[in-house]
PDB file of C-alpha atoms and ligand atoms in Angstrom:
ATOM      1  CA  MET A   1      55.882  27.578  26.435  1.00  0.00           C
ATOM      2  CA  ALA A   2      53.460  29.289  24.026  1.00  0.00           C
ATOM      3  CA  SER A   3      55.839  32.193  23.368  1.00  0.00           C
ATOM      4  CA  LEU A   4      58.356  29.738  21.868  1.00  0.00           C
ATOM      5  CA  ASP A   5      56.052  29.299  18.883  1.00  0.00           C
ATOM      6  CA  GLN A   6      57.969  31.971  16.963  1.00  0.00           C
ATOM      7  CA  VAL A   7      61.316  30.185  17.442  1.00  0.00           C
ATOM      8  CA  PRO A   8      62.267  27.481  14.905  1.00  0.00           C
ATOM      9  CA  ARG A   9      62.208  24.145  16.711  1.00  0.00           C
ATOM     10  CA  GLU A  10      65.747  23.356  15.538  1.00  0.00           C
ATOM     11  CA  ALA A  11      66.954  26.441  17.414  1.00  0.00           C
ATOM     12  CA  ILE A  12      65.639  25.154  20.741  1.00  0.00           C
ATOM     13  CA  ASP A  13      67.961  22.876  22.696  1.00  0.00           C
ATOM     14  CA  TRP A  14      65.420  20.448  24.089  1.00  0.00           C
ATOM     15  CA  GLY A  15      65.179  16.697  23.850  1.00  0.00           C
ATOM     16  CA  PRO A  16      66.280  13.467  25.487  1.00  0.00           C
ATOM     17  CA  THR A  17      69.729  11.939  25.664  1.00  0.00           C
ATOM     18  CA  ILE A  18      70.113   8.271  26.575  1.00  0.00           C
ATOM     19  CA  GLU A  19      73.082   7.261  28.677  1.00  0.00           C
ATOM     20  CA  GLU A  20      73.857   3.979  26.983  1.00  0.00           C
ATOM     21  CA  ALA A  21      75.607   2.413  29.962  1.00  0.00           C
ATOM     22  CA  ALA A  22      72.537   2.942  32.142  1.00  0.00           C
ATOM     23  CA  CYS A  23      69.919   1.921  29.570  1.00  0.00           C
ATOM     24  CA  ARG A  24      68.729  -1.644  29.937  1.00  0.00           C
ATOM     25  CA  ASP A  25      68.592  -2.976  26.399  1.00  0.00           C
ATOM     26  CA  GLY A  26      65.169  -4.340  25.572  1.00  0.00           C
ATOM     27  CA  CYS A  27      63.186  -2.289  28.076  1.00  0.00           C
ATOM     28  CA  ARG A  28      61.638  -0.050  25.393  1.00  0.00           C
ATOM     29  CA  THR A  29      59.470   1.838  27.888  1.00  0.00           C
ATOM     30  CA  CYS A  30      60.395   5.242  26.492  1.00  0.00           C
ATOM     31  CA  LEU A  31      60.102   4.041  22.906  1.00  0.00           C
ATOM     32  CA  ASP A  32      56.658   2.549  23.456  1.00  0.00           C
ATOM     33  CA  PHE A  33      55.433   5.570  25.392  1.00  0.00           C
ATOM     34  CA  CYS A  34      56.448   8.439  23.129  1.00  0.00           C
ATOM     35  CA  GLN A  35      54.197   8.910  20.114  1.00  0.00           C
ATOM     36  CA  ASN A  36      56.338  11.613  18.504  1.00  0.00           C
ATOM     37  CA  GLY A  37      58.951   9.519  16.706  1.00  0.00           C
ATOM     38  CA  VAL A  38      61.773  10.714  18.943  1.00  0.00           C
ATOM     39  CA  TYR A  39      62.912   7.163  19.667  1.00  0.00           C
ATOM     40  CA  ALA A  40      63.459   4.136  17.459  1.00  0.00           C
ATOM     41  CA  TRP A  41      64.768   0.618  17.868  1.00  0.00           C
ATOM     42  CA  VAL A  42      68.144   0.522  16.136  1.00  0.00           C
ATOM     43  CA  ASP A  43      70.664  -2.325  16.193  1.00  0.00           C
ATOM     44  CA  GLY A  44      69.048  -3.973  19.202  1.00  0.00           C
ATOM     45  CA  LYS A  45      68.668  -0.926  21.414  1.00  0.00           C
ATOM     46  CA  THR A  46      66.527   2.141  21.921  1.00  0.00           C
ATOM     47  CA  CYS A  47      68.018   5.234  20.313  1.00  0.00           C
ATOM     48  CA  VAL A  48      67.119   8.897  19.991  1.00  0.00           C
ATOM     49  CA  VAL A  49      66.607   9.365  16.248  1.00  0.00           C
ATOM     50  CA  GLN A  50      64.674  12.632  16.053  1.00  0.00           C
ATOM     51  CA  ARG A  51      65.503  14.819  19.032  1.00  0.00           C
ATOM     52  CA  THR A  52      63.740  17.890  17.678  1.00  0.00           C
ATOM     53  CA  ALA A  53      60.458  15.965  17.496  1.00  0.00           C
ATOM     54  CA  CYS A  54      60.388  16.103  21.306  1.00  0.00           C
ATOM     55  CA  ILE A  55      57.803  18.502  22.732  1.00  0.00           C
ATOM     56  CA  VAL A  56      59.577  21.442  24.335  1.00  0.00           C
ATOM     57  CA  GLY A  57      59.193  21.214  28.100  1.00  0.00           C
ATOM     58  CA  CYS A  58      58.039  17.584  28.124  1.00  0.00           C
ATOM     59  CA  SER A  59      60.206  15.086  30.003  1.00  0.00           C
ATOM     60  CA  HIS A  60      57.620  12.429  30.733  1.00  0.00           C
ATOM     61  CA  CYS A  61      59.626   9.535  29.319  1.00  0.00           C
ATOM     62  CA  ALA A  62      62.507  10.323  31.680  1.00  0.00           C
ATOM     63  CA  SER A  63      60.201   9.917  34.654  1.00  0.00           C
ATOM     64  CA  LEU A  64      59.152   6.490  33.328  1.00  0.00           C
ATOM     65  CA  CYS A  65      62.701   5.181  32.896  1.00  0.00           C
ATOM     66  CA  LYS A  66      63.452   2.992  35.895  1.00  0.00           C
ATOM     67  CA  SER A  67      67.167   3.131  35.119  1.00  0.00           C
ATOM     68  CA  GLY A  68      67.411   6.898  35.162  1.00  0.00           C
ATOM     69  CA  ALA A  69      69.086   6.667  31.786  1.00  0.00           C
ATOM     70  CA  ILE A  70      67.299   9.597  30.120  1.00  0.00           C
ATOM     71  CA  ALA A  71      68.537  13.137  30.618  1.00  0.00           C
ATOM     72  CA  PHE A  72      67.159  16.476  29.462  1.00  0.00           C
ATOM     73  CA  PRO A  73      68.568  19.995  29.456  1.00  0.00           C
ATOM     74  CA  SER A  74      67.437  21.870  32.555  1.00  0.00           C
ATOM     75  CA  LEU A  75      64.305  24.012  32.407  1.00  0.00           C
ATOM     76  CA  GLU A  76      66.434  26.782  33.910  1.00  0.00           C
ATOM     77  CA  ASP A  77      68.814  26.672  30.922  1.00  0.00           C
ATOM     78  CA  LEU A  78      65.833  26.603  28.553  1.00  0.00           C
ATOM     79  CA  ARG A  79      64.417  29.740  30.180  1.00  0.00           C
ATOM     80  CA  LYS A  80      67.806  31.465  30.089  1.00  0.00           C
ATOM     81  CA  ALA A  81      68.124  30.749  26.369  1.00  0.00           C
ATOM     82  CA  HIS A  82      64.555  31.938  25.730  1.00  0.00           C
ATOM     83  CA  PRO A  83      63.866  34.606  28.368  1.00  0.00           C
ATOM     84  CA  ARG A  84      60.333  35.312  27.199  1.00  0.00           C
ATOM     85  CA  THR A  85      59.129  31.826  28.123  1.00  0.00           C
TER      86      THR A  85
HETATM   87  S1  LIG B   1      63.093   3.548  29.389  1.00  0.00           S
HETATM   88 FE1  LIG B   1      65.237   3.839  30.020  1.00  0.00          FE
HETATM   89  S2  LIG B   1      66.088   1.781  30.215  1.00  0.00           S
HETATM   90 FE2  LIG B   1      64.198   1.615  29.012  1.00  0.00          FE
HETATM   91  S3  LIG B   1      64.862   1.721  26.850  1.00  0.00           S
HETATM   92 FE3  LIG B   1      64.327   3.816  27.534  1.00  0.00          FE
HETATM   93  S4  LIG B   1      66.296   4.689  28.234  1.00  0.00           S
HETATM   94 FE4  LIG B   1      66.562   2.472  28.147  1.00  0.00          FE
HETATM   95  S1  LIG B   2      59.781  14.129  26.605  1.00  0.00           S
HETATM   96 FE1  LIG B   2      57.756  13.687  25.836  1.00  0.00          FE
HETATM   97  S2  LIG B   2      57.815  14.205  23.651  1.00  0.00           S
HETATM   98 FE2  LIG B   2      59.923  14.137  24.373  1.00  0.00          FE
HETATM   99  S3  LIG B   2      60.670  12.094  23.904  1.00  0.00           S
HETATM  100 FE3  LIG B   2      59.849  12.019  25.995  1.00  0.00          FE
HETATM  101  S4  LIG B   2      57.694  11.458  25.863  1.00  0.00           S
HETATM  102 FE4  LIG B   2      58.425  12.043  23.810  1.00  0.00          FE
END
């Protein structure tokens, strides 16, 4: 993803979305794992508070979520939006 360096991060549609109904409140696995400040504990649940702090192309936290509650845009859509990647 090195060629994305010239694109402002805010212009890149990449980051997690939590499906609240699937998220098990109190699990915190994604929150504890990610060191980028993407997640925070808000009103008794894990929330995405800084989506653009997510590393473009990373989806590690989604693979750790046993509830399958974390979704990302597809890599295919990312490549379509930024063809030089
Ligand atoms: S890892 Fe999954 S179930 Fe756990 S807090 Fe995060 S989104 Fe919710
Ligand atoms: S994909 Fe990586 S950088 Fe993004 S929120 Fe998950 S662990 Fe953090």
